Coordinates of C-alpha atoms in Angstrom, one line a residue:
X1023 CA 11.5 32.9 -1.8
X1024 CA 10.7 36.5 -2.4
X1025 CA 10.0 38.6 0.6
X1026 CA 6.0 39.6 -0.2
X1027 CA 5.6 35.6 -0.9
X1028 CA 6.5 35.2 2.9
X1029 CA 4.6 38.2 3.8
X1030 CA 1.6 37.2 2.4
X1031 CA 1.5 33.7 3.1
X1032 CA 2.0 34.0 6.9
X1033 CA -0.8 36.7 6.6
X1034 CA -3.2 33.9 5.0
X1035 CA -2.2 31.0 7.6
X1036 CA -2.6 33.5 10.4
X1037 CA -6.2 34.2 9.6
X1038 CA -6.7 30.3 8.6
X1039 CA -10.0 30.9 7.1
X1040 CA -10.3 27.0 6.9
X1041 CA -10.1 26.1 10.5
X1042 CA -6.8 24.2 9.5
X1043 CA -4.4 24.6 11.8
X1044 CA -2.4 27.4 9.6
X1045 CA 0.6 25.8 7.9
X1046 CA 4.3 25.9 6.8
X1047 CA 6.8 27.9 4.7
X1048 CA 10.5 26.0 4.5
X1049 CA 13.1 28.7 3.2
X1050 CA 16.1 27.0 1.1
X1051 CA 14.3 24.3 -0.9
X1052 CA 13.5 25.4 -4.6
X1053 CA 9.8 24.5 -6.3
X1054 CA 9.2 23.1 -9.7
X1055 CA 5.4 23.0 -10.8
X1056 CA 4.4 22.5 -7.3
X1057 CA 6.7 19.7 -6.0
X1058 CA 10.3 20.6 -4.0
X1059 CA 13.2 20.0 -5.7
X1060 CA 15.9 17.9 -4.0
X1061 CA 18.2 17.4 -2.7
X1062 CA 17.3 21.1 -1.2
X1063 CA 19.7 24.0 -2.4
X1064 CA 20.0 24.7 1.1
X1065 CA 21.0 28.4 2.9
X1066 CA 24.7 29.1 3.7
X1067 CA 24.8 28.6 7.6
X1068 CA 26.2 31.9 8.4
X1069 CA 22.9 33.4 6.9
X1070 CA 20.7 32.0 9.5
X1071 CA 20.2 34.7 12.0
X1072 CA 20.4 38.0 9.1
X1073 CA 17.1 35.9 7.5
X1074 CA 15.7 35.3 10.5
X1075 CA 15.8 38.9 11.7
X1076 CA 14.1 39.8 8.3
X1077 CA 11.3 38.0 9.6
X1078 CA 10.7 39.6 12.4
X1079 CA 11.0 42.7 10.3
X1080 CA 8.7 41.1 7.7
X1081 CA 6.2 39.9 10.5
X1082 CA 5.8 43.4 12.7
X1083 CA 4.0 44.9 8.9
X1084 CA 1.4 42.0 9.6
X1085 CA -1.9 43.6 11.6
X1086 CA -2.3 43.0 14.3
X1087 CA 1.4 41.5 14.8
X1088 CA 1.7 38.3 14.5
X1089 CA 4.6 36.1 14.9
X1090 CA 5.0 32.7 13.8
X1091 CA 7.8 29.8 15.1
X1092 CA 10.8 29.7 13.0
X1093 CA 13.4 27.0 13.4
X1094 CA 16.7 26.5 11.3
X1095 CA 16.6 23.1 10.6
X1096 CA 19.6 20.7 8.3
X1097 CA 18.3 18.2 5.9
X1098 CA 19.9 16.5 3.8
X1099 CA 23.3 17.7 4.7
X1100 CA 21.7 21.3 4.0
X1101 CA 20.3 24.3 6.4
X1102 CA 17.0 25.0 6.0
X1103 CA 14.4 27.5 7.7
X1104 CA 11.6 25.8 8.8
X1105 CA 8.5 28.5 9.6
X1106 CA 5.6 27.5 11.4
X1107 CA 2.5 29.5 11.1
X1108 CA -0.6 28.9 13.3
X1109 CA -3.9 30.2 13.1
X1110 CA -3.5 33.5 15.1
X1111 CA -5.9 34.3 18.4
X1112 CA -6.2 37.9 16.9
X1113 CA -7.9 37.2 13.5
X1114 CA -8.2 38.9 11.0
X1115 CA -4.6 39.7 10.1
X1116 CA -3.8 42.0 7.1
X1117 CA -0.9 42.9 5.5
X1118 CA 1.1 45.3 3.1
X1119 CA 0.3 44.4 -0.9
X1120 CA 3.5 45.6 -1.8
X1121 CA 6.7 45.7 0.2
X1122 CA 8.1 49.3 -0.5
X1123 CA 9.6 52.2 1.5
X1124 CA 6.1 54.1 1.1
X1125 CA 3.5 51.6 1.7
X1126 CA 0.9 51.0 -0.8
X1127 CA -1.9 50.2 1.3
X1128 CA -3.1 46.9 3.2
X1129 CA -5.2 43.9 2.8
X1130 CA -6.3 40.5 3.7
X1131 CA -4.9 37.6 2.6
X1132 CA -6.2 33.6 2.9
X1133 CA -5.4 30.5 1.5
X1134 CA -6.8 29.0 -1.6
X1135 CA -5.7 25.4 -2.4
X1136 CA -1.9 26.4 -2.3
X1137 CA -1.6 29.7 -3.3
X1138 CA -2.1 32.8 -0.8
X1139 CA -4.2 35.2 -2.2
X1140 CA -6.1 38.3 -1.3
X1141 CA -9.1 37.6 0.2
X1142 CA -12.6 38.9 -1.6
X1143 CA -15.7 40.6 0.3
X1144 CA -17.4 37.6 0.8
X1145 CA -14.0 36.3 2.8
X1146 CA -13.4 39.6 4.4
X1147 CA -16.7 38.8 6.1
X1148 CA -16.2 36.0 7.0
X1149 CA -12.5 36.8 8.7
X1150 CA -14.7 39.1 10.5
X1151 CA -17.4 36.6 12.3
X1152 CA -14.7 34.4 12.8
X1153 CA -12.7 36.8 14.3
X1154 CA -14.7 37.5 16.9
X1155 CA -14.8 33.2 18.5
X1156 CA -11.7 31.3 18.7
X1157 CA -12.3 27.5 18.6
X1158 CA -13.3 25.5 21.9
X1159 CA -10.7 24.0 21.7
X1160 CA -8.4 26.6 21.2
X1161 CA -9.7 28.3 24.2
X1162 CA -7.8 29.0 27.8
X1163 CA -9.6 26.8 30.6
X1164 CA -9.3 29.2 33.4
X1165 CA -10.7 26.3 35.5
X1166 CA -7.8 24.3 35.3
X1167 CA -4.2 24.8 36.4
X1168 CA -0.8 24.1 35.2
X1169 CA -0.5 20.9 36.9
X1170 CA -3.6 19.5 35.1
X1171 CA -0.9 18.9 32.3
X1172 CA 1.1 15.6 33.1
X1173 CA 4.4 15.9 31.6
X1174 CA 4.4 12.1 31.3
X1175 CA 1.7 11.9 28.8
X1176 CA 2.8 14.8 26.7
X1177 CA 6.4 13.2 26.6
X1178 CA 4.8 10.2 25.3
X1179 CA 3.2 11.9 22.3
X1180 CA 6.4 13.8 21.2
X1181 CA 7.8 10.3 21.1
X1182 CA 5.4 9.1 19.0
X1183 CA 5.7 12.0 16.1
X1184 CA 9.0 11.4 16.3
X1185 CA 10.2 15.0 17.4
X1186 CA 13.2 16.2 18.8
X1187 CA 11.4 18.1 21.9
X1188 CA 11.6 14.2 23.1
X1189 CA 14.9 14.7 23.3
X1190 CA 15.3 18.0 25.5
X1191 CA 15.1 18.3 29.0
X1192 CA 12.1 20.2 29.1
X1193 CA 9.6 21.0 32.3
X1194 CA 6.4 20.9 32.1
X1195 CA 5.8 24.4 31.6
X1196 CA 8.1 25.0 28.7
X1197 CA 6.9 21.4 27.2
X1198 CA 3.0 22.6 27.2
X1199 CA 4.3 26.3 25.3
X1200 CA 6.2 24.4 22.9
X1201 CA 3.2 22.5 22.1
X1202 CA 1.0 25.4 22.4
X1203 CA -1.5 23.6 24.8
X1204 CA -0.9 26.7 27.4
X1205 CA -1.0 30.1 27.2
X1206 CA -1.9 33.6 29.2
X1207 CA 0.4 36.0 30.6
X1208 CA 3.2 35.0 32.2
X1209 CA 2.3 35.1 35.7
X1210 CA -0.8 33.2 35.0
X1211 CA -0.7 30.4 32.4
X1212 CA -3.5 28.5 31.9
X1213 CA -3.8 25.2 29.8
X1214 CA -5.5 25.2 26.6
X1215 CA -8.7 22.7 26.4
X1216 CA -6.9 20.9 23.7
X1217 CA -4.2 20.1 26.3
X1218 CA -6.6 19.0 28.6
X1219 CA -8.2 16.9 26.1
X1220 CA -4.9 15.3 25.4
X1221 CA -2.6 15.8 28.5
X1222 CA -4.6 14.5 31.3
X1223 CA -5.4 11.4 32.5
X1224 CA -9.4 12.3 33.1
X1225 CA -10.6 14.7 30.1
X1226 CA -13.7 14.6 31.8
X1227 CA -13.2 16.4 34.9
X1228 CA -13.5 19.4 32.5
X1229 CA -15.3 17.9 29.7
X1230 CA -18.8 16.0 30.9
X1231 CA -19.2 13.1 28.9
X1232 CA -16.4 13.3 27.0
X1233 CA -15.9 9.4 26.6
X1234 CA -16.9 6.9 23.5
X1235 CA -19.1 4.0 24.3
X1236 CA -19.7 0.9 22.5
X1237 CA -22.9 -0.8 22.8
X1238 CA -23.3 -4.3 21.2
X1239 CA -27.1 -5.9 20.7
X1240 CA -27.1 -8.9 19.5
X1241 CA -30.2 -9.6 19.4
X1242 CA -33.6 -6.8 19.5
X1243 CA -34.8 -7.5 22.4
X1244 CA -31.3 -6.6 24.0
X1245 CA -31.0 -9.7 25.3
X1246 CA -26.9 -10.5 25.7
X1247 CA -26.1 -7.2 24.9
X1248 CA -22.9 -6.0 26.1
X1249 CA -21.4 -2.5 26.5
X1250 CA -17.6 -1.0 27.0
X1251 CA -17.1 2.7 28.0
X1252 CA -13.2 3.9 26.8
X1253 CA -12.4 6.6 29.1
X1254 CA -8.9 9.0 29.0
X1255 CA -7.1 11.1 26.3
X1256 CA -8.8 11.2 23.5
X1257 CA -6.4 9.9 21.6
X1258 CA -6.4 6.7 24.1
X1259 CA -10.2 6.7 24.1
X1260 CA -9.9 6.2 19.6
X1261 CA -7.3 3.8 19.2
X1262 CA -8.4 1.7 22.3
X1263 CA -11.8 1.6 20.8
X1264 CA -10.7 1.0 17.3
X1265 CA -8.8 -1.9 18.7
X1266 CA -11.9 -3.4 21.0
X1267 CA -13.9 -2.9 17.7
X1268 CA -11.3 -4.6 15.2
X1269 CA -10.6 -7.8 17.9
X1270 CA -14.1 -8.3 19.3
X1271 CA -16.6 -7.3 16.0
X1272 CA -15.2 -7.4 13.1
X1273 CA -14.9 -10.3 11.3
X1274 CA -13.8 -12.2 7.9
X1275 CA -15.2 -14.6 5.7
X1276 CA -12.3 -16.5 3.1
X1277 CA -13.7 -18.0 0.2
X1278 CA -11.4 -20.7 -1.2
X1279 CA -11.0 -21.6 -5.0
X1280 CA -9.9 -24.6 -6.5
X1281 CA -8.0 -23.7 -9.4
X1282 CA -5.6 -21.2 -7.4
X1283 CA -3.9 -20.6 -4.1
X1284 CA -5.5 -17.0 -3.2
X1285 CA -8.8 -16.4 -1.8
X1286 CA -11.6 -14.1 -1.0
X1287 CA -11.6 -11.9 1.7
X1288 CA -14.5 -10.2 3.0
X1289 CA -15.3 -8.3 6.3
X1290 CA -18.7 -7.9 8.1
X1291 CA -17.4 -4.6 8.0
X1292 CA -14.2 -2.9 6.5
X1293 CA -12.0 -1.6 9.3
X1294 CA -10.9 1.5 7.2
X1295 CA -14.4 2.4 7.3
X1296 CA -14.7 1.9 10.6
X1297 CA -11.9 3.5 11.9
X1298 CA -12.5 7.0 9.6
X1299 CA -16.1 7.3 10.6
X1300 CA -15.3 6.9 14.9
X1301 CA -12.1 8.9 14.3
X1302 CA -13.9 11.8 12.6
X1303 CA -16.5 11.9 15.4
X1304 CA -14.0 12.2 17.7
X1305 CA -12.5 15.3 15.5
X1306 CA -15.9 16.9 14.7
X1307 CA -17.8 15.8 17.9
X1308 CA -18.9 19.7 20.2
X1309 CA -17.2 19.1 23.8
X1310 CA -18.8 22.1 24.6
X1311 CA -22.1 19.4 24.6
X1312 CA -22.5 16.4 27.5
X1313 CA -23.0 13.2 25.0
X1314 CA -21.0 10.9 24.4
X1315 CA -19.6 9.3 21.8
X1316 CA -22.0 5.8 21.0
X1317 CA -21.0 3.1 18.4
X1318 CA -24.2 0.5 18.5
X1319 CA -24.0 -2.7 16.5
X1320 CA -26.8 -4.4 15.9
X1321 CA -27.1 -7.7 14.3
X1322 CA -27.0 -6.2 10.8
X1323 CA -25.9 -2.8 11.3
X1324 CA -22.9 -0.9 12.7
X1325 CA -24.4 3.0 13.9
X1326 CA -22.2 5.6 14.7
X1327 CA -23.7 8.5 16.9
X1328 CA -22.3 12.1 17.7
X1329 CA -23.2 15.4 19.0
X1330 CA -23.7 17.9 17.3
X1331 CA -24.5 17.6 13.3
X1332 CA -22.8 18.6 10.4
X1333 CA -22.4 22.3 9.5
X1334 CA -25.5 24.1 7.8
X1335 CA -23.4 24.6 4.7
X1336 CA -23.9 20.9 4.1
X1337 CA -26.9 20.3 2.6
X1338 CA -29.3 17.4 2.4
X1339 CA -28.7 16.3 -0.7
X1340 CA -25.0 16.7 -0.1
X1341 CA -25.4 14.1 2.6
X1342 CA -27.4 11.8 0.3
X1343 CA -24.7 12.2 -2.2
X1344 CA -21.8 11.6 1.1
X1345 CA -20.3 15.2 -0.5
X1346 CA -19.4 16.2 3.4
X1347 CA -16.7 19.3 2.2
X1348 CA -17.4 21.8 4.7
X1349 CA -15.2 25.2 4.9
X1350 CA -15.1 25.1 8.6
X1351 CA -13.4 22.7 11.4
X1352 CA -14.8 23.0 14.1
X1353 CA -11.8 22.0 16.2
X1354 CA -8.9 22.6 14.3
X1355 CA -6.6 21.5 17.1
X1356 CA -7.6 18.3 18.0
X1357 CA -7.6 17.6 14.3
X1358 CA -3.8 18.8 14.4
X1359 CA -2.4 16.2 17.6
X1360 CA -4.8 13.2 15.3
X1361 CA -3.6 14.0 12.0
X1362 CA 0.2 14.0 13.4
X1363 CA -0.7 10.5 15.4
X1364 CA -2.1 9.4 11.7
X1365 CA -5.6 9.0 13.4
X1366 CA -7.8 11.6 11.4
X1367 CA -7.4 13.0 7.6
X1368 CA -7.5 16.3 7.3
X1369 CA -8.7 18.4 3.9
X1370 CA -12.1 16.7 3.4
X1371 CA -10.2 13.2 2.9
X1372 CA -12.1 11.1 5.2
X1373 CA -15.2 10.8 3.3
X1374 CA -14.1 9.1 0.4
X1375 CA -11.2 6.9 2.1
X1376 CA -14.3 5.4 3.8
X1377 CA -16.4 4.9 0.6
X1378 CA -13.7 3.3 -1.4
X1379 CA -12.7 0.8 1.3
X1380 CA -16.8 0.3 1.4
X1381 CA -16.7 -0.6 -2.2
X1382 CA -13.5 -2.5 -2.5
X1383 CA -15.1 -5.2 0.3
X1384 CA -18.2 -5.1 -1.7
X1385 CA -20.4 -3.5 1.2
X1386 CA -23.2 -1.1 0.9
X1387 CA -22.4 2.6 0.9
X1388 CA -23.1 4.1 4.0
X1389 CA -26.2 6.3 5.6
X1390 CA -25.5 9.8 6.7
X1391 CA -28.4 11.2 9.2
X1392 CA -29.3 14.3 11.0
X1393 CA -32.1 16.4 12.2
X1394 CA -33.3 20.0 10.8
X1395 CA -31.3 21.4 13.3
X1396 CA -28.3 19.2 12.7
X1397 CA -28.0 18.4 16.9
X1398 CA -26.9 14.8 15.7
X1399 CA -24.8 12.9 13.0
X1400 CA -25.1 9.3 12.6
X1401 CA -23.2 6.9 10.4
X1402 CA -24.6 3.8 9.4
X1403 CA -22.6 0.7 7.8
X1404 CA -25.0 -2.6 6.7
X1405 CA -23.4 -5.4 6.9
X1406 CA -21.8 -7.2 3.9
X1407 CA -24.6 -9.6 2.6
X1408 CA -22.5 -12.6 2.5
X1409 CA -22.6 -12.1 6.7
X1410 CA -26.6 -12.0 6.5
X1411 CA -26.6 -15.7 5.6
X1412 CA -28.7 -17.7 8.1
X1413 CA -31.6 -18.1 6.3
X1414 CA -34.4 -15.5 5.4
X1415 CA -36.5 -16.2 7.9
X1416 CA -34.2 -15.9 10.3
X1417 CA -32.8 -12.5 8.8
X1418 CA -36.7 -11.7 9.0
X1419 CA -36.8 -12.2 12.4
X1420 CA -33.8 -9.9 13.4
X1421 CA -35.7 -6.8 12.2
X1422 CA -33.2 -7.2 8.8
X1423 CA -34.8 -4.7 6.0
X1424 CA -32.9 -1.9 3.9
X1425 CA -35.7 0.5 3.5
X1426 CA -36.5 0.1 7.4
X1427 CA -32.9 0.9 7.8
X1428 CA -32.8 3.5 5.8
X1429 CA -30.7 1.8 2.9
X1430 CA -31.5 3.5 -0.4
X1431 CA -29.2 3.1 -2.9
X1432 CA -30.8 6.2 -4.8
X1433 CA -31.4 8.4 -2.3
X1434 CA -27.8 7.5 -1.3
X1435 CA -26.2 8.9 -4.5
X1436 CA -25.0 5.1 -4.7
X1437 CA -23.9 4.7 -8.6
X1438 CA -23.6 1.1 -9.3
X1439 CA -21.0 1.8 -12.5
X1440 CA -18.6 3.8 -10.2
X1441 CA -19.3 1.2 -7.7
X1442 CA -20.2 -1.9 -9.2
X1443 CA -22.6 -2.9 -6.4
X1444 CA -26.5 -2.2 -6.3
X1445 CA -28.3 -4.0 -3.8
X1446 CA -31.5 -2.4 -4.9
X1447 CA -31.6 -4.0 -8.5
X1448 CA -29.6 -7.2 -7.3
X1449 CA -32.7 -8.0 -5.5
X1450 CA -31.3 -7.6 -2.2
X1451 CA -34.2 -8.9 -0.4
X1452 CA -33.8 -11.1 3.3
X1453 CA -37.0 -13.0 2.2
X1454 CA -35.6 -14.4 -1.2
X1455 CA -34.4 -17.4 -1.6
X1456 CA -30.8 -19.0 -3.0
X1457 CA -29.2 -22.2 -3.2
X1458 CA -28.5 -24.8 -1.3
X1459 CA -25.3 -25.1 -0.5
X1460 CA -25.0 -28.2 0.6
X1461 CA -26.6 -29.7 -2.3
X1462 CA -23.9 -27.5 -4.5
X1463 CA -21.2 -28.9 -2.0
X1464 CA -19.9 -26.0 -0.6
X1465 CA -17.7 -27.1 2.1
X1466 CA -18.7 -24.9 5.3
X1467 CA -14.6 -25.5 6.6
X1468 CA -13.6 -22.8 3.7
X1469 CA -14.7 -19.9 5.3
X1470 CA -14.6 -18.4 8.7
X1471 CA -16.9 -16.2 10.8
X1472 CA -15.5 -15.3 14.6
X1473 CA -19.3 -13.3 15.0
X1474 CA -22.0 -15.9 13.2
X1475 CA -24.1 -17.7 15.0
X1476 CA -23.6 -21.4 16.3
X1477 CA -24.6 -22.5 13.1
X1478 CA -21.5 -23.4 11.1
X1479 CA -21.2 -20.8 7.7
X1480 CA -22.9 -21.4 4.5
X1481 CA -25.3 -24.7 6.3
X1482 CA -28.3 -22.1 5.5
X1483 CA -29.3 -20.6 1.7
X1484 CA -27.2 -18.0 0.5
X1485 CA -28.8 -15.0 -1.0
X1486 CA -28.5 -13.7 -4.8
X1487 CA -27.0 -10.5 -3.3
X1488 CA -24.5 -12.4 -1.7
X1489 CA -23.4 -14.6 -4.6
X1490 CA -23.0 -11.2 -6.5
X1491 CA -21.1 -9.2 -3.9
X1492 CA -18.9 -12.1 -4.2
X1493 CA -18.4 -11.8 -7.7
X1494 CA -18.1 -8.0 -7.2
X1495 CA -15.4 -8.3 -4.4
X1496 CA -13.4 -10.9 -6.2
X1497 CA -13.4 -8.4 -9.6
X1498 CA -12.1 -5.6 -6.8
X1499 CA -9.1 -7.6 -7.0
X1500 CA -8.9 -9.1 -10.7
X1501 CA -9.2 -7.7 -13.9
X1502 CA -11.8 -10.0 -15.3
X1503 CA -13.6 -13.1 -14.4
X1504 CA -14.4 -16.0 -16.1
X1505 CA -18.1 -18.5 -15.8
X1506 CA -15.2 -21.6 -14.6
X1507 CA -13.8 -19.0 -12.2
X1508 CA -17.1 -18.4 -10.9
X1509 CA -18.5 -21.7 -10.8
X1510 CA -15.6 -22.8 -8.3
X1511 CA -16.4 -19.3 -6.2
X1512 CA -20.1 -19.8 -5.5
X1513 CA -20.2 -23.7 -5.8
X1514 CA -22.7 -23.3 -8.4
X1515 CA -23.4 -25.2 -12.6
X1516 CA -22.3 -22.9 -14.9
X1517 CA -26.1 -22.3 -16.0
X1518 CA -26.7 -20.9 -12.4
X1519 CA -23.8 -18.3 -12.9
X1520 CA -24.7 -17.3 -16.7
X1521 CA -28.3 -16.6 -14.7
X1522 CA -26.7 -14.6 -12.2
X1523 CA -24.2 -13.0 -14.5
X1524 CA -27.0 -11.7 -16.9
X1525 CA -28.9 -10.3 -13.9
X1526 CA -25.7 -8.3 -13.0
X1527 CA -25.8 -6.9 -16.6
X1528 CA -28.9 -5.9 -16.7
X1529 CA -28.3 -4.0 -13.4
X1530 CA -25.6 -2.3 -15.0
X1531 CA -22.8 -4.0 -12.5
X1532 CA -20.9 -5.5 -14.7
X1533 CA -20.0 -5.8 -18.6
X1534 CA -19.2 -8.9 -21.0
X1535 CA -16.3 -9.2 -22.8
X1536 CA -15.7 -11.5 -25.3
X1537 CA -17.9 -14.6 -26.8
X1538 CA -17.4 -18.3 -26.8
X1539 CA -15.2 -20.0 -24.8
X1540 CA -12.9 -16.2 -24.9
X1541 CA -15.9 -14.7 -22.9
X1542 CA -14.9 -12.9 -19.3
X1543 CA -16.4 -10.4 -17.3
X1544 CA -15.4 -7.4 -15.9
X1545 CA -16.9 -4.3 -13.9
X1546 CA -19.0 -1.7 -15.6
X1547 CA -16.8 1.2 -16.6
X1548 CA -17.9 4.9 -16.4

């Protein structure tokens, strides 16, 4: 790697225009068209210390000086120089465009995808206004001590990412620099609020209302309602609420078919979903604001609230459209200890892993809200219509309708060919009617719902919507089905499913293939 690549690219992690976290540079693996090669080439051993002291050579050209943590590492029976480069506290960093023995002159340099480049006005400007905040949670907490930092729990998480800190003998002190969740001068080190947020047992002693609750109203007049407060690290607080959620709410239906051994699967609610939605409130949520954290499920609806909303450079529409891409995290750290626990996504990724495991159950798309002044996000999930089965009057009743709710596959950006699924034009309505599935002999024993009501499954009419979001999820996970296939899915004569089949045409969901007794369907292609 040529020595004004290195240069350059520590200059543009240092000034981490993204919020990211800066990144790595590795020294002794080769590249081809973007992808290592291996087994690495590897760096001769006794040229270890000579490269690294051309770092620190390399590194005091960088303005302000900046120095990032370099450790010779041996993979694969090779030594490597492993580099990493944090966002610096002194931003913006600039550095030499050529590396000559008369300098050239100087400038900026950020990341773009994966190339370091030289940073334009517009970016220049912005290095500037970020320069002068460092992330909350980036900050010193001058209210808390050294001893606010249990050793215990930060031990614990360096077991879990697998690193070989777990295996020093490390005090506390030297555990919370190595981790970078302390810093200040030497004869007064202060933890980080990251490290607080992380390494101590009661986050908020520093942090008011720094907790996730979960509220559960089963019925509208809150009548049994129920609620569980998850207090600790945060990370404690996500997965012990993820796992409350996924054993207590969520639930599956299993749809049996004669002809064949597997089944249908479908959950009230996806836990993929779920878990991307609570984990990026956690990421995104201000600490620097006293709310908490609220997941409310009602008896159709799953609503999850935080404080405060998303940045200004995400429009409205880009909301309706769920295009959430903004330039800025707002705490890069806390993203850095999730995404190494495998709890968040980072680049923008969270978005769409929660609309595709939406679409692969067959579920609505979700609802994205927020005020003028963006001072809240909510996340909505409906319910998969084939859990919204006790009758429409019933439905009714429990306050079930998606324009009340704020469903709108339109306004949503929901595209029924990209997702096969339109409740709108499937008639998605509580007050129409079905079938009777008893009269079709549909055999309530072939499905299971751990959150229904005491009514056994499928003893009330089943909705259109549902019978298509059946068909839809069961296409999810065939290439094509057939009017026999479908007639053993939804207990129904075949003239009842060439009915429903040519509604699902007409609404663009899904396509015929075929005629006579060759005919199949499949989902609507772009």
């Amino acid at each position: 790697m040529e020595p004004e690549v290195v240069l350059h690219s520590l200059c543009a992690f240092a000034n981490d225009i993204n919020n990211l976290g800066g990144g790595y540079l590795v020294i002794g693996v080769d590249e081809h068209e973007g992808m290592p090669v291996l087994p690495p080439a590897g760096l001769p051993k006794n040229s270890l210390d000579r490269i690294q002291k051309e770092l620190i050579s390399l590194c005091h050209r960088i303005e302000p000086l900046y120095m990032p943590v370099c450790e010779p590492v041996e993979f694969e029976g090779q030594w490597l120089l492993l580099i990493w480069a944090p966002g610096g506290y002194d931003r913006p960093y600039r550095a030499p465009i050529e590396i000559t023995k008369k300098e050239t002159g100087k400038a900026y340099y950020v990341r773009r995808f994966s190339n370091s480049v030289r940073a334009s006005k517009s970016e220049i400007e912005e290095l500037m206004d970020i320069g002068g905040s460092i992330p909350f949670d980036d900050r010193i907490n001058y209210q808390s001590s050294m001893n606010d930092l249990r050793i215990g729990l930060m031990m614990e998480h360096l077991g879990k990412v697998d690193s070989v800190l777990a295996q020093e003998e490390l005090d506390s002190l030297s555990m919370a620099l190595d981790l970078r969740v302390a810093d200040g001068p030497r004869e007064n080190r202060h933890p980080l609020n990251v490290g607080l947020m992380f390494f101590n047992e009661d986050p908020e002693r520093f942090f008011r209302e720094a907790r996730i609750e979960v509220v559960d109203i089963p019925d509208p007049t809150g009548e049994g309602m129920t609620e569980r407060v998850f207090h600790g690290p945060l990370n404690r607080q996500l997965s012990d609420a993820l796992q409350y959620i996924h054993n207590t709410v969520l639930a599956e239906k299993i749809f049996k078919l004669e002809d064949r051994a597997e089944a249908i699967r479908v959950f009230n609610y996806p836990y993929a979903a779920v878990e991307e939605a609570l984990s990026n409130a956690v990421y995104h949520k201000s600490y620097q604001i006293p709310e908490p954290i609220t997941v409310r499920i009602e008896r159709d609806r799953m609503i999850i609230l935080s404080f405060p909303g998303p940045d200004r450079s995400i429009s409205d529409e880009d909301l309706k459209k769920h295009r959430l891409v903004s330039r800025r995290y707002r705490n890069r750290r806390i993203g850095d200890f999730l995404k190494e626990l495998h709890l968040a996504e980072g680049r923008n990724t969270g978005v769409p892993t929660m609309l595709k495991a939406l679409r692969d159950n067959g579920s609505p798309p979700p609802v994205f809200e927020t005020d003028e002044d963006r001072t809240f996000l909510s996340v909505t999930f409906m319910i998969h219509p084939s859990f919204m089965s006790d009758g429409s009057e019933e439905a009714q009743s429990a306050g079930f309708n998606p324009q009340s709710a704020g469903f709108n596959p339109q306004s949503a950006g929901f595209n029924p060919q990209s997702a096969g699924f339109n409740p709108q034009s499937a008639g998605f309505n509580p007050q129409s009617a079905g079938f009777d599935p008893q009269s079709a002999g549909f055999d309530p024993q072939s499905a299971g719902d751990s959150r229904s009501s005491t009514q056994p499954i499928g003893l009330k009419k089943t909705k259109l919507a549902e019978q298509q979001a059946l068909i839809i999820t069961y296409l999810r996970h065939h290439d094509r089905i057939t009017s026999s296939t479908a007639s053993d899915l939804l207990r129904l004569q075949p003239r009842r499913v060439r009915l429903i089949f040519n509604k699902m045409q007409d609404a663009g969901m899904i396509q015929r293939i075929g005629a006579g007794r060759g005919t199949y369907y499949t989902l609507q292609q772009q």
